[in-house]
JSON list of C-alpha atoms and ligand atoms in Angstrom, two decimals:
[
{"chain": "A", "resi": 1, "resn": "UNK", "atom": "CA", "xyz": [6.56, 27.92, 8.11]},
{"chain": "A", "resi": 2, "resn": "UNK", "atom": "CA", "xyz": [4.30, 26.71, 6.25]},
{"chain": "A", "resi": 3, "resn": "UNK", "atom": "CA", "xyz": [6.34, 24.84, 3.25]},
{"chain": "A", "resi": 4, "resn": "UNK", "atom": "CA", "xyz": [4.46, 23.56, -0.13]},
{"chain": "A", "resi": 5, "resn": "UNK", "atom": "CA", "xyz": [5.40, 20.35, -1.09]},
{"chain": "A", "resi": 6, "resn": "UNK", "atom": "CA", "xyz": [6.20, 19.68, -5.35]},
{"chain": "A", "resi": 7, "resn": "UNK", "atom": "CA", "xyz": [5.32, 16.31, -5.40]},
{"chain": "A", "resi": 8, "resn": "UNK", "atom": "CA", "xyz": [7.40, 15.92, -8.27]},
{"chain": "A", "resi": 9, "resn": "UNK", "atom": "CA", "xyz": [10.40, 17.01, -6.96]},
{"chain": "A", "resi": 10, "resn": "UNK", "atom": "CA", "xyz": [10.00, 14.47, -3.59]},
{"chain": "A", "resi": 11, "resn": "UNK", "atom": "CA", "xyz": [12.51, 12.50, -3.99]},
{"chain": "A", "resi": 12, "resn": "UNK", "atom": "CA", "xyz": [12.93, 8.62, -1.22]},
{"chain": "A", "resi": 13, "resn": "UNK", "atom": "CA", "xyz": [15.60, 10.98, 0.75]},
{"chain": "A", "resi": 14, "resn": "UNK", "atom": "CA", "xyz": [12.37, 13.03, 1.92]},
{"chain": "A", "resi": 15, "resn": "UNK", "atom": "CA", "xyz": [10.58, 10.54, 2.06]},
{"chain": "A", "resi": 16, "resn": "UNK", "atom": "CA", "xyz": [12.70, 8.79, 4.92]},
{"chain": "A", "resi": 17, "resn": "UNK", "atom": "CA", "xyz": [13.24, 11.57, 6.42]},
{"chain": "A", "resi": 18, "resn": "UNK", "atom": "CA", "xyz": [9.49, 12.68, 6.66]},
{"chain": "A", "resi": 19, "resn": "UNK", "atom": "CA", "xyz": [9.33, 8.78, 8.44]},
{"chain": "A", "resi": 20, "resn": "UNK", "atom": "CA", "xyz": [11.89, 10.18, 10.74]},
{"chain": "A", "resi": 21, "resn": "UNK", "atom": "CA", "xyz": [10.23, 13.35, 11.82]},
{"chain": "A", "resi": 22, "resn": "UNK", "atom": "CA", "xyz": [6.31, 11.50, 12.18]},
{"chain": "A", "resi": 23, "resn": "UNK", "atom": "CA", "xyz": [7.96, 8.71, 14.07]},
{"chain": "A", "resi": 24, "resn": "UNK", "atom": "CA", "xyz": [11.76, 9.84, 15.70]},
{"chain": "A", "resi": 25, "resn": "UNK", "atom": "CA", "xyz": [11.64, 7.46, 18.12]},
{"chain": "A", "resi": 26, "resn": "UNK", "atom": "CA", "xyz": [11.47, 4.20, 15.87]},
{"chain": "A", "resi": 27, "resn": "UNK", "atom": "CA", "xyz": [14.49, 2.88, 13.65]},
{"chain": "A", "resi": 28, "resn": "UNK", "atom": "CA", "xyz": [14.85, 5.06, 10.06]},
{"chain": "A", "resi": 29, "resn": "UNK", "atom": "CA", "xyz": [14.63, 3.14, 7.16]},
{"chain": "A", "resi": 30, "resn": "UNK", "atom": "CA", "xyz": [18.26, 3.78, 4.48]},
{"chain": "A", "resi": 31, "resn": "UNK", "atom": "CA", "xyz": [18.53, 4.69, 0.83]},
{"chain": "A", "resi": 32, "resn": "UNK", "atom": "CA", "xyz": [20.71, 2.04, -1.12]},
{"chain": "A", "resi": 33, "resn": "UNK", "atom": "CA", "xyz": [20.97, 2.56, -4.92]},
{"chain": "A", "resi": 34, "resn": "UNK", "atom": "CA", "xyz": [18.29, 4.87, -5.18]},
{"chain": "A", "resi": 35, "resn": "UNK", "atom": "CA", "xyz": [16.04, 3.08, -3.07]},
{"chain": "A", "resi": 36, "resn": "UNK", "atom": "CA", "xyz": [13.98, 3.06, 0.88]},
{"chain": "A", "resi": 37, "resn": "UNK", "atom": "CA", "xyz": [14.57, -0.11, 2.82]},
{"chain": "A", "resi": 38, "resn": "UNK", "atom": "CA", "xyz": [14.05, -0.94, 5.97]},
{"chain": "A", "resi": 39, "resn": "UNK", "atom": "CA", "xyz": [12.53, -2.98, 9.18]},
{"chain": "A", "resi": 40, "resn": "UNK", "atom": "CA", "xyz": [9.09, -2.14, 11.20]},
{"chain": "A", "resi": 41, "resn": "UNK", "atom": "CA", "xyz": [9.54, -3.94, 14.22]},
{"chain": "A", "resi": 42, "resn": "UNK", "atom": "CA", "xyz": [5.71, -3.25, 15.64]},
{"chain": "A", "resi": 43, "resn": "UNK", "atom": "CA", "xyz": [6.46, -5.48, 18.94]},
{"chain": "A", "resi": 44, "resn": "UNK", "atom": "CA", "xyz": [4.71, -4.00, 21.60]},
{"chain": "A", "resi": 45, "resn": "UNK", "atom": "CA", "xyz": [3.05, -1.33, 20.00]},
{"chain": "A", "resi": 46, "resn": "UNK", "atom": "CA", "xyz": [1.47, -4.15, 18.15]},
{"chain": "A", "resi": 47, "resn": "UNK", "atom": "CA", "xyz": [-2.42, -3.56, 18.93]},
{"chain": "A", "resi": 48, "resn": "UNK", "atom": "CA", "xyz": [-5.16, -4.62, 16.59]},
{"chain": "A", "resi": 49, "resn": "UNK", "atom": "CA", "xyz": [-8.92, -3.25, 17.40]},
{"chain": "A", "resi": 50, "resn": "UNK", "atom": "CA", "xyz": [-10.11, -5.00, 14.38]},
{"chain": "A", "resi": 51, "resn": "UNK", "atom": "CA", "xyz": [-11.14, -8.79, 14.84]},
{"chain": "A", "resi": 52, "resn": "UNK", "atom": "CA", "xyz": [-11.88, -8.55, 10.93]},
{"chain": "A", "resi": 53, "resn": "UNK", "atom": "CA", "xyz": [-9.06, -11.05, 8.21]},
{"chain": "A", "resi": 54, "resn": "UNK", "atom": "CA", "xyz": [-6.33, -9.62, 7.82]},
{"chain": "A", "resi": 55, "resn": "UNK", "atom": "CA", "xyz": [-6.92, -6.20, 9.55]},
{"chain": "A", "resi": 56, "resn": "UNK", "atom": "CA", "xyz": [-4.35, -3.92, 9.26]},
{"chain": "A", "resi": 57, "resn": "UNK", "atom": "CA", "xyz": [-2.58, -3.67, 12.59]},
{"chain": "A", "resi": 58, "resn": "UNK", "atom": "CA", "xyz": [-3.18, -0.31, 13.52]},
{"chain": "A", "resi": 59, "resn": "UNK", "atom": "CA", "xyz": [0.56, 0.86, 13.44]},
{"chain": "A", "resi": 60, "resn": "UNK", "atom": "CA", "xyz": [0.48, -0.31, 9.27]},
{"chain": "A", "resi": 61, "resn": "UNK", "atom": "CA", "xyz": [-0.32, 2.82, 8.24]},
{"chain": "A", "resi": 62, "resn": "UNK", "atom": "CA", "xyz": [0.14, 5.68, 10.50]},
{"chain": "A", "resi": 63, "resn": "UNK", "atom": "CA", "xyz": [3.63, 4.59, 9.18]},
{"chain": "A", "resi": 64, "resn": "UNK", "atom": "CA", "xyz": [2.88, 3.66, 5.47]},
{"chain": "A", "resi": 65, "resn": "UNK", "atom": "CA", "xyz": [1.64, 7.43, 5.18]},
{"chain": "A", "resi": 66, "resn": "UNK", "atom": "CA", "xyz": [4.10, 9.22, 6.77]},
{"chain": "A", "resi": 67, "resn": "UNK", "atom": "CA", "xyz": [5.89, 8.77, 3.74]},
{"chain": "A", "resi": 68, "resn": "UNK", "atom": "CA", "xyz": [3.68, 10.28, 1.15]},
{"chain": "A", "resi": 69, "resn": "UNK", "atom": "CA", "xyz": [2.18, 13.79, 2.81]},
{"chain": "A", "resi": 70, "resn": "UNK", "atom": "CA", "xyz": [1.58, 15.33, -0.65]},
{"chain": "A", "resi": 71, "resn": "UNK", "atom": "CA", "xyz": [-0.48, 12.48, -2.00]},
{"chain": "A", "resi": 72, "resn": "UNK", "atom": "CA", "xyz": [-4.35, 13.41, -2.65]},
{"chain": "A", "resi": 73, "resn": "UNK", "atom": "CA", "xyz": [-6.30, 11.09, -4.48]},
{"chain": "A", "resi": 74, "resn": "UNK", "atom": "CA", "xyz": [-5.53, 8.07, -2.74]},
{"chain": "A", "resi": 75, "resn": "UNK", "atom": "CA", "xyz": [-7.48, 4.54, -3.31]},
{"chain": "A", "resi": 76, "resn": "UNK", "atom": "CA", "xyz": [-7.32, 2.27, -0.81]},
{"chain": "A", "resi": 77, "resn": "UNK", "atom": "CA", "xyz": [-7.58, -0.97, -2.97]},
{"chain": "A", "resi": 78, "resn": "UNK", "atom": "CA", "xyz": [-8.80, -4.18, -0.55]},
{"chain": "A", "resi": 79, "resn": "UNK", "atom": "CA", "xyz": [-9.84, -1.62, 1.84]},
{"chain": "A", "resi": 80, "resn": "UNK", "atom": "CA", "xyz": [-11.98, -4.17, 4.03]},
{"chain": "A", "resi": 81, "resn": "UNK", "atom": "CA", "xyz": [-12.52, -2.43, 7.12]},
{"chain": "A", "resi": 82, "resn": "UNK", "atom": "CA", "xyz": [-10.93, 0.42, 6.43]},
{"chain": "A", "resi": 83, "resn": "UNK", "atom": "CA", "xyz": [-12.57, 3.30, 7.80]},
{"chain": "A", "resi": 84, "resn": "UNK", "atom": "CA", "xyz": [-14.12, 6.38, 5.90]},
{"chain": "A", "resi": 85, "resn": "UNK", "atom": "CA", "xyz": [-11.63, 9.31, 5.25]},
{"chain": "A", "resi": 86, "resn": "UNK", "atom": "CA", "xyz": [-9.83, 11.41, 2.69]},
{"chain": "A", "resi": 87, "resn": "UNK", "atom": "CA", "xyz": [-9.73, 8.68, 0.41]},
{"chain": "A", "resi": 88, "resn": "UNK", "atom": "CA", "xyz": [-11.83, 6.00, -1.26]},
{"chain": "A", "resi": 89, "resn": "UNK", "atom": "CA", "xyz": [-11.56, 2.74, -0.67]},
{"chain": "A", "resi": 90, "resn": "UNK", "atom": "CA", "xyz": [-12.04, -0.21, -3.26]},
{"chain": "A", "resi": 91, "resn": "UNK", "atom": "CA", "xyz": [-13.36, -4.01, -1.82]},
{"chain": "A", "resi": 92, "resn": "UNK", "atom": "CA", "xyz": [-15.25, -6.60, -3.81]},
{"chain": "A", "resi": 93, "resn": "UNK", "atom": "CA", "xyz": [-17.65, -6.89, -0.71]},
{"chain": "A", "resi": 94, "resn": "UNK", "atom": "CA", "xyz": [-20.10, -4.78, -0.65]},
{"chain": "A", "resi": 95, "resn": "UNK", "atom": "CA", "xyz": [-21.30, -5.71, 3.06]},
{"chain": "A", "resi": 96, "resn": "UNK", "atom": "CA", "xyz": [-17.68, -3.56, 3.68]},
{"chain": "A", "resi": 97, "resn": "UNK", "atom": "CA", "xyz": [-18.66, 0.10, 3.39]},
{"chain": "A", "resi": 98, "resn": "UNK", "atom": "CA", "xyz": [-16.35, 0.58, 0.62]},
{"chain": "A", "resi": 99, "resn": "UNK", "atom": "CA", "xyz": [-17.38, 3.58, -1.71]},
{"chain": "A", "resi": 100, "resn": "UNK", "atom": "CA", "xyz": [-16.31, 1.49, -4.51]},
{"chain": "A", "resi": 101, "resn": "UNK", "atom": "CA", "xyz": [-17.39, -2.28, -5.03]},
{"chain": "A", "resi": 102, "resn": "UNK", "atom": "CA", "xyz": [-15.88, -4.41, -7.32]},
{"chain": "A", "resi": 103, "resn": "UNK", "atom": "CA", "xyz": [-12.84, -6.75, -8.72]},
{"chain": "A", "resi": 104, "resn": "UNK", "atom": "CA", "xyz": [-9.52, -5.33, -8.02]},
{"chain": "A", "resi": 105, "resn": "UNK", "atom": "CA", "xyz": [-8.74, -7.14, -11.40]},
{"chain": "A", "resi": 106, "resn": "UNK", "atom": "CA", "xyz": [-10.97, -4.85, -13.18]},
{"chain": "A", "resi": 107, "resn": "UNK", "atom": "CA", "xyz": [-9.69, -1.29, -10.92]},
{"chain": "A", "resi": 108, "resn": "UNK", "atom": "CA", "xyz": [-8.70, 0.29, -14.25]},
{"chain": "A", "resi": 109, "resn": "UNK", "atom": "CA", "xyz": [-12.70, 0.51, -14.85]},
{"chain": "A", "resi": 110, "resn": "UNK", "atom": "CA", "xyz": [-14.13, 1.68, -12.20]},
{"chain": "A", "resi": 111, "resn": "UNK", "atom": "CA", "xyz": [-10.77, 3.89, -11.83]},
{"chain": "A", "resi": 112, "resn": "UNK", "atom": "CA", "xyz": [-12.47, 5.83, -14.88]},
{"chain": "A", "resi": 113, "resn": "UNK", "atom": "CA", "xyz": [-15.55, 6.48, -13.76]},
{"chain": "A", "resi": 114, "resn": "UNK", "atom": "CA", "xyz": [-14.27, 7.56, -9.87]},
{"chain": "A", "resi": 115, "resn": "UNK", "atom": "CA", "xyz": [-11.05, 8.99, -10.06]},
{"chain": "A", "resi": 116, "resn": "UNK", "atom": "CA", "xyz": [-10.65, 10.32, -14.62]},
{"chain": "A", "resi": 117, "resn": "UNK", "atom": "CA", "xyz": [-7.80, 11.65, -13.83]},
{"chain": "A", "resi": 118, "resn": "UNK", "atom": "CA", "xyz": [-5.93, 9.44, -12.09]},
{"chain": "A", "resi": 119, "resn": "UNK", "atom": "CA", "xyz": [-5.08, 8.86, -8.45]},
{"chain": "A", "resi": 120, "resn": "UNK", "atom": "CA", "xyz": [-2.28, 9.83, -6.68]},
{"chain": "A", "resi": 121, "resn": "UNK", "atom": "CA", "xyz": [-1.10, 6.73, -4.60]},
{"chain": "A", "resi": 122, "resn": "UNK", "atom": "CA", "xyz": [-2.48, 3.50, -4.07]},
{"chain": "A", "resi": 123, "resn": "UNK", "atom": "CA", "xyz": [-2.36, 1.56, -0.39]},
{"chain": "A", "resi": 124, "resn": "UNK", "atom": "CA", "xyz": [-3.24, -2.49, -1.57]},
{"chain": "A", "resi": 125, "resn": "UNK", "atom": "CA", "xyz": [-3.63, -5.31, 0.85]},
{"chain": "A", "resi": 126, "resn": "UNK", "atom": "CA", "xyz": [-4.82, -7.78, -1.53]},
{"chain": "A", "resi": 127, "resn": "UNK", "atom": "CA", "xyz": [-5.72, -11.88, 0.08]},
{"chain": "A", "resi": 128, "resn": "UNK", "atom": "CA", "xyz": [-2.13, -13.09, 0.40]},
{"chain": "A", "resi": 129, "resn": "UNK", "atom": "CA", "xyz": [-3.36, -16.82, -0.38]},
{"chain": "A", "resi": 130, "resn": "UNK", "atom": "CA", "xyz": [-5.58, -18.83, -1.71]},
{"chain": "A", "resi": 131, "resn": "UNK", "atom": "CA", "xyz": [-6.70, -19.68, 1.49]},
{"chain": "A", "resi": 132, "resn": "UNK", "atom": "CA", "xyz": [-7.09, -16.53, 3.29]},
{"chain": "A", "resi": 133, "resn": "UNK", "atom": "CA", "xyz": [-8.62, -15.51, 0.31]},
{"chain": "A", "resi": 134, "resn": "UNK", "atom": "CA", "xyz": [-11.06, -18.66, 0.76]},
{"chain": "A", "resi": 135, "resn": "UNK", "atom": "CA", "xyz": [-11.92, -16.98, 3.76]},
{"chain": "A", "resi": 136, "resn": "UNK", "atom": "CA", "xyz": [-13.56, -13.66, 2.46]},
{"chain": "A", "resi": 137, "resn": "UNK", "atom": "CA", "xyz": [-15.20, -16.41, -0.54]},
{"chain": "A", "resi": 138, "resn": "UNK", "atom": "CA", "xyz": [-13.99, -14.77, -3.38]},
{"chain": "A", "resi": 139, "resn": "UNK", "atom": "CA", "xyz": [-11.05, -16.58, -5.49]},
{"chain": "A", "resi": 140, "resn": "UNK", "atom": "CA", "xyz": [-7.17, -15.62, -5.06]},
{"chain": "A", "resi": 141, "resn": "UNK", "atom": "CA", "xyz": [-6.16, -12.66, -6.96]},
{"chain": "A", "resi": 142, "resn": "UNK", "atom": "CA", "xyz": [-3.64, -12.06, -9.97]},
{"chain": "A", "resi": 143, "resn": "UNK", "atom": "CA", "xyz": [-1.41, -9.97, -8.54]},
{"chain": "A", "resi": 144, "resn": "UNK", "atom": "CA", "xyz": [0.26, -9.45, -12.09]},
{"chain": "A", "resi": 145, "resn": "UNK", "atom": "CA", "xyz": [-3.00, -8.52, -13.87]},
{"chain": "A", "resi": 146, "resn": "UNK", "atom": "CA", "xyz": [-3.57, -5.97, -9.88]},
{"chain": "A", "resi": 147, "resn": "UNK", "atom": "CA", "xyz": [-0.81, -4.05, -10.61]},
{"chain": "A", "resi": 148, "resn": "UNK", "atom": "CA", "xyz": [-1.30, -3.43, -13.94]},
{"chain": "A", "resi": 149, "resn": "UNK", "atom": "CA", "xyz": [-4.84, -2.00, -13.71]},
{"chain": "A", "resi": 150, "resn": "UNK", "atom": "CA", "xyz": [-2.73, 0.17, -10.91]},
{"chain": "A", "resi": 151, "resn": "UNK", "atom": "CA", "xyz": [-0.39, 1.33, -13.38]},
{"chain": "A", "resi": 152, "resn": "UNK", "atom": "CA", "xyz": [-3.47, 2.00, -15.45]},
{"chain": "A", "resi": 153, "resn": "UNK", "atom": "CA", "xyz": [-5.45, 3.97, -12.82]},
{"chain": "A", "resi": 154, "resn": "UNK", "atom": "CA", "xyz": [-2.26, 5.86, -11.58]},
{"chain": "A", "resi": 155, "resn": "UNK", "atom": "CA", "xyz": [-1.14, 9.21, -12.82]},
{"chain": "A", "resi": 156, "resn": "UNK", "atom": "CA", "xyz": [2.52, 9.49, -13.87]},
{"chain": "A", "resi": 157, "resn": "UNK", "atom": "CA", "xyz": [4.73, 9.40, -10.89]},
{"chain": "A", "resi": 158, "resn": "UNK", "atom": "CA", "xyz": [1.65, 7.37, -8.92]},
{"chain": "A", "resi": 159, "resn": "UNK", "atom": "CA", "xyz": [3.03, 4.86, -6.37]},
{"chain": "A", "resi": 160, "resn": "UNK", "atom": "CA", "xyz": [1.33, 1.75, -5.41]},
{"chain": "A", "resi": 161, "resn": "UNK", "atom": "CA", "xyz": [2.06, 0.81, -1.21]},
{"chain": "A", "resi": 162, "resn": "UNK", "atom": "CA", "xyz": [1.60, -3.44, -1.23]},
{"chain": "A", "resi": 163, "resn": "UNK", "atom": "CA", "xyz": [1.66, -4.68, 2.07]},
{"chain": "A", "resi": 164, "resn": "UNK", "atom": "CA", "xyz": [1.74, -8.88, 1.18]},
{"chain": "A", "resi": 165, "resn": "UNK", "atom": "CA", "xyz": [4.18, -11.69, 1.87]},
{"chain": "A", "resi": 166, "resn": "UNK", "atom": "CA", "xyz": [5.91, -11.29, -1.63]},
{"chain": "A", "resi": 167, "resn": "UNK", "atom": "CA", "xyz": [7.01, -8.85, -3.31]},
{"chain": "A", "resi": 168, "resn": "UNK", "atom": "CA", "xyz": [4.95, -9.15, -6.78]},
{"chain": "A", "resi": 169, "resn": "UNK", "atom": "CA", "xyz": [5.98, -9.76, -9.99]},
{"chain": "A", "resi": 170, "resn": "UNK", "atom": "CA", "xyz": [6.68, -6.20, -11.82]},
{"chain": "A", "resi": 171, "resn": "UNK", "atom": "CA", "xyz": [7.62, -5.26, -14.96]},
{"chain": "A", "resi": 172, "resn": "UNK", "atom": "CA", "xyz": [10.64, -2.91, -14.84]},
{"chain": "A", "resi": 173, "resn": "UNK", "atom": "CA", "xyz": [9.18, -1.70, -17.86]},
{"chain": "A", "resi": 174, "resn": "UNK", "atom": "CA", "xyz": [6.18, -0.53, -15.45]},
{"chain": "A", "resi": 175, "resn": "UNK", "atom": "CA", "xyz": [7.48, 0.01, -12.43]},
{"chain": "A", "resi": 176, "resn": "UNK", "atom": "CA", "xyz": [10.51, 1.56, -9.90]},
{"chain": "A", "resi": 177, "resn": "UNK", "atom": "CA", "xyz": [10.69, -0.25, -7.13]},
{"chain": "A", "resi": 178, "resn": "UNK", "atom": "CA", "xyz": [11.28, 2.44, -4.84]},
{"chain": "A", "resi": 179, "resn": "UNK", "atom": "CA", "xyz": [11.46, 0.63, -1.26]},
{"chain": "A", "resi": 180, "resn": "UNK", "atom": "CA", "xyz": [11.09, -2.69, 0.16]},
{"chain": "A", "resi": 181, "resn": "UNK", "atom": "CA", "xyz": [10.58, -2.49, 3.92]},
{"chain": "A", "resi": 182, "resn": "UNK", "atom": "CA", "xyz": [9.99, -5.84, 6.40]},
{"chain": "A", "resi": 183, "resn": "UNK", "atom": "CA", "xyz": [7.19, -6.33, 9.00]},
{"chain": "A", "resi": 184, "resn": "UNK", "atom": "CA", "xyz": [7.34, -8.15, 11.42]},
{"chain": "A", "resi": 185, "resn": "UNK", "atom": "CA", "xyz": [4.32, -7.79, 13.80]},
{"chain": "A", "resi": 186, "resn": "UNK", "atom": "CA", "xyz": [5.72, -10.19, 16.83]},
{"chain": "A", "resi": 187, "resn": "UNK", "atom": "CA", "xyz": [6.46, -14.32, 17.05]},
{"chain": "A", "resi": 188, "resn": "UNK", "atom": "CA", "xyz": [4.97, -16.89, 14.95]},
{"chain": "A", "resi": 189, "resn": "UNK", "atom": "CA", "xyz": [2.77, -13.94, 13.11]},
{"chain": "A", "resi": 190, "resn": "UNK", "atom": "CA", "xyz": [4.13, -13.74, 9.22]},
{"chain": "A", "resi": 191, "resn": "UNK", "atom": "CA", "xyz": [6.06, -11.73, 8.32]},
{"chain": "A", "resi": 192, "resn": "UNK", "atom": "CA", "xyz": [5.25, -9.18, 5.73]},
{"chain": "A", "resi": 193, "resn": "UNK", "atom": "CA", "xyz": [6.98, -6.57, 2.73]},
{"chain": "A", "resi": 194, "resn": "UNK", "atom": "CA", "xyz": [5.29, -3.48, 2.56]},
{"chain": "A", "resi": 195, "resn": "UNK", "atom": "CA", "xyz": [6.61, -2.71, -1.46]},
{"chain": "A", "resi": 196, "resn": "UNK", "atom": "CA", "xyz": [6.74, 0.45, -2.58]},
{"chain": "A", "resi": 197, "resn": "UNK", "atom": "CA", "xyz": [6.07, 1.15, -6.25]},
{"chain": "A", "resi": 198, "resn": "UNK", "atom": "CA", "xyz": [6.74, 3.87, -8.57]},
{"chain": "A", "resi": 199, "resn": "UNK", "atom": "CA", "xyz": [4.72, 4.21, -12.17]},
{"chain": "A", "resi": 200, "resn": "UNK", "atom": "CA", "xyz": [7.19, 5.21, -14.69]},
{"chain": "A", "resi": 201, "resn": "UNK", "atom": "CA", "xyz": [6.76, 6.15, -17.58]},
{"chain": "A", "resi": 202, "resn": "UNK", "atom": "CA", "xyz": [8.65, 6.59, -21.08]},
{"chain": "B", "resi": 1, "resn": "SAM", "atom": "C1", "xyz": [-5.77, -8.43, 3.54]},
{"chain": "B", "resi": 1, "resn": "SAM", "atom": "S1", "xyz": [-7.68, -8.21, 3.24]},
{"chain": "B", "resi": 1, "resn": "SAM", "atom": "C2", "xyz": [-7.37, -6.73, 3.59]},
{"chain": "B", "resi": 1, "resn": "SAM", "atom": "C3", "xyz": [-7.75, -6.10, 5.41]},
{"chain": "B", "resi": 1, "resn": "SAM", "atom": "C4", "xyz": [-8.34, -4.51, 5.39]},
{"chain": "B", "resi": 1, "resn": "SAM", "atom": "N1", "xyz": [-6.34, -4.19, 5.15]},
{"chain": "B", "resi": 1, "resn": "SAM", "atom": "C5", "xyz": [-7.90, -4.04, 6.90]},
{"chain": "B", "resi": 1, "resn": "SAM", "atom": "O1", "xyz": [-7.59, -3.40, 7.54]},
{"chain": "B", "resi": 1, "resn": "SAM", "atom": "O2", "xyz": [-9.12, -3.99, 6.82]},
{"chain": "B", "resi": 1, "resn": "SAM", "atom": "C6", "xyz": [-8.97, -8.14, 1.99]},
{"chain": "B", "resi": 1, "resn": "SAM", "atom": "C7", "xyz": [-9.81, -7.69, 1.25]},
{"chain": "B", "resi": 1, "resn": "SAM", "atom": "O3", "xyz": [-9.34, -8.27, -0.20]},
{"chain": "B", "resi": 1, "resn": "SAM", "atom": "C8", "xyz": [-10.93, -8.31, -1.13]},
{"chain": "B", "resi": 1, "resn": "SAM", "atom": "N2", "xyz": [-11.13, -8.64, -1.91]},
{"chain": "B", "resi": 1, "resn": "SAM", "atom": "C9", "xyz": [-10.43, -10.11, -1.67]},
{"chain": "B", "resi": 1, "resn": "SAM", "atom": "N3", "xyz": [-10.56, -10.38, -2.93]},
{"chain": "B", "resi": 1, "resn": "SAM", "atom": "C10", "xyz": [-10.71, -9.02, -3.70]},
{"chain": "B", "resi": 1, "resn": "SAM", "atom": "C11", "xyz": [-10.65, -8.51, -5.56]},
{"chain": "B", "resi": 1, "resn": "SAM", "atom": "N4", "xyz": [-10.92, -9.50, -6.21]},
{"chain": "B", "resi": 1, "resn": "SAM", "atom": "N5", "xyz": [-11.19, -7.33, -5.73]},
{"chain": "B", "resi": 1, "resn": "SAM", "atom": "C12", "xyz": [-11.66, -7.04, -4.30]},
{"chain": "B", "resi": 1, "resn": "SAM", "atom": "N6", "xyz": [-11.48, -6.78, -3.22]},
{"chain": "B", "resi": 1, "resn": "SAM", "atom": "C13", "xyz": [-10.83, -8.26, -3.31]},
{"chain": "B", "resi": 1, "resn": "SAM", "atom": "C14", "xyz": [-11.71, -9.11, 0.25]},
{"chain": "B", "resi": 1, "resn": "SAM", "atom": "O4", "xyz": [-13.32, -8.71, 0.54]},
{"chain": "B", "resi": 1, "resn": "SAM", "atom": "C15", "xyz": [-11.17, -8.74, 1.40]},
{"chain": "B", "resi": 1, "resn": "SAM", "atom": "O5", "xyz": [-11.55, -7.19, 2.43]}
]
């Protein structure tokens, strides 16, 4: 049977169900006060074949994208060595081969050109510290500035899935914090937070 997904009707209950259907053997995500919460222990499944500094663990994107099967207009921001696919990638370093080469702090001016109708979802994986930013040869970003640029580049009801060591500062006027999932890779590695923001439109 084919199910037609209507984006505006999808809620957090559907999202945790999508995740459990995709990963029936993993601990389920939960809902409290209308938000998703949970933990992803990559553990023995941890694998990273990319030697790029700060690359996603291979388990991350399959899990994160399983929550949002209806999203069509997708941007990977701070895309690094994310392989090409049915989405756009944006990174400041031209050597990484992304479709959009530019500064995330100016994202909305690029979005107007590359996706004038707006993105449905943005997956972001910024440098976490000044030391990380130094590895790439760039200044550390302003998280609030980039989050604001994401807001301007999304359709109403669009999402940002932001992987970081912190939950970036957000405004309740702009965003509903629809979920936080803690990601634990293995001992002595950084614990990260996957923050899920939904664009609020008044
Ligand atoms: C943590 S890495 C992302 C790695 C990526 N998830 C992967 O799997 O390869 C951060 C990326 O942000 C890029 N970057 C740093 N500052 C940036 C900025 N101001 N605008 C856009 N990209 C930036 C770096 O070039 C680097 O590729």
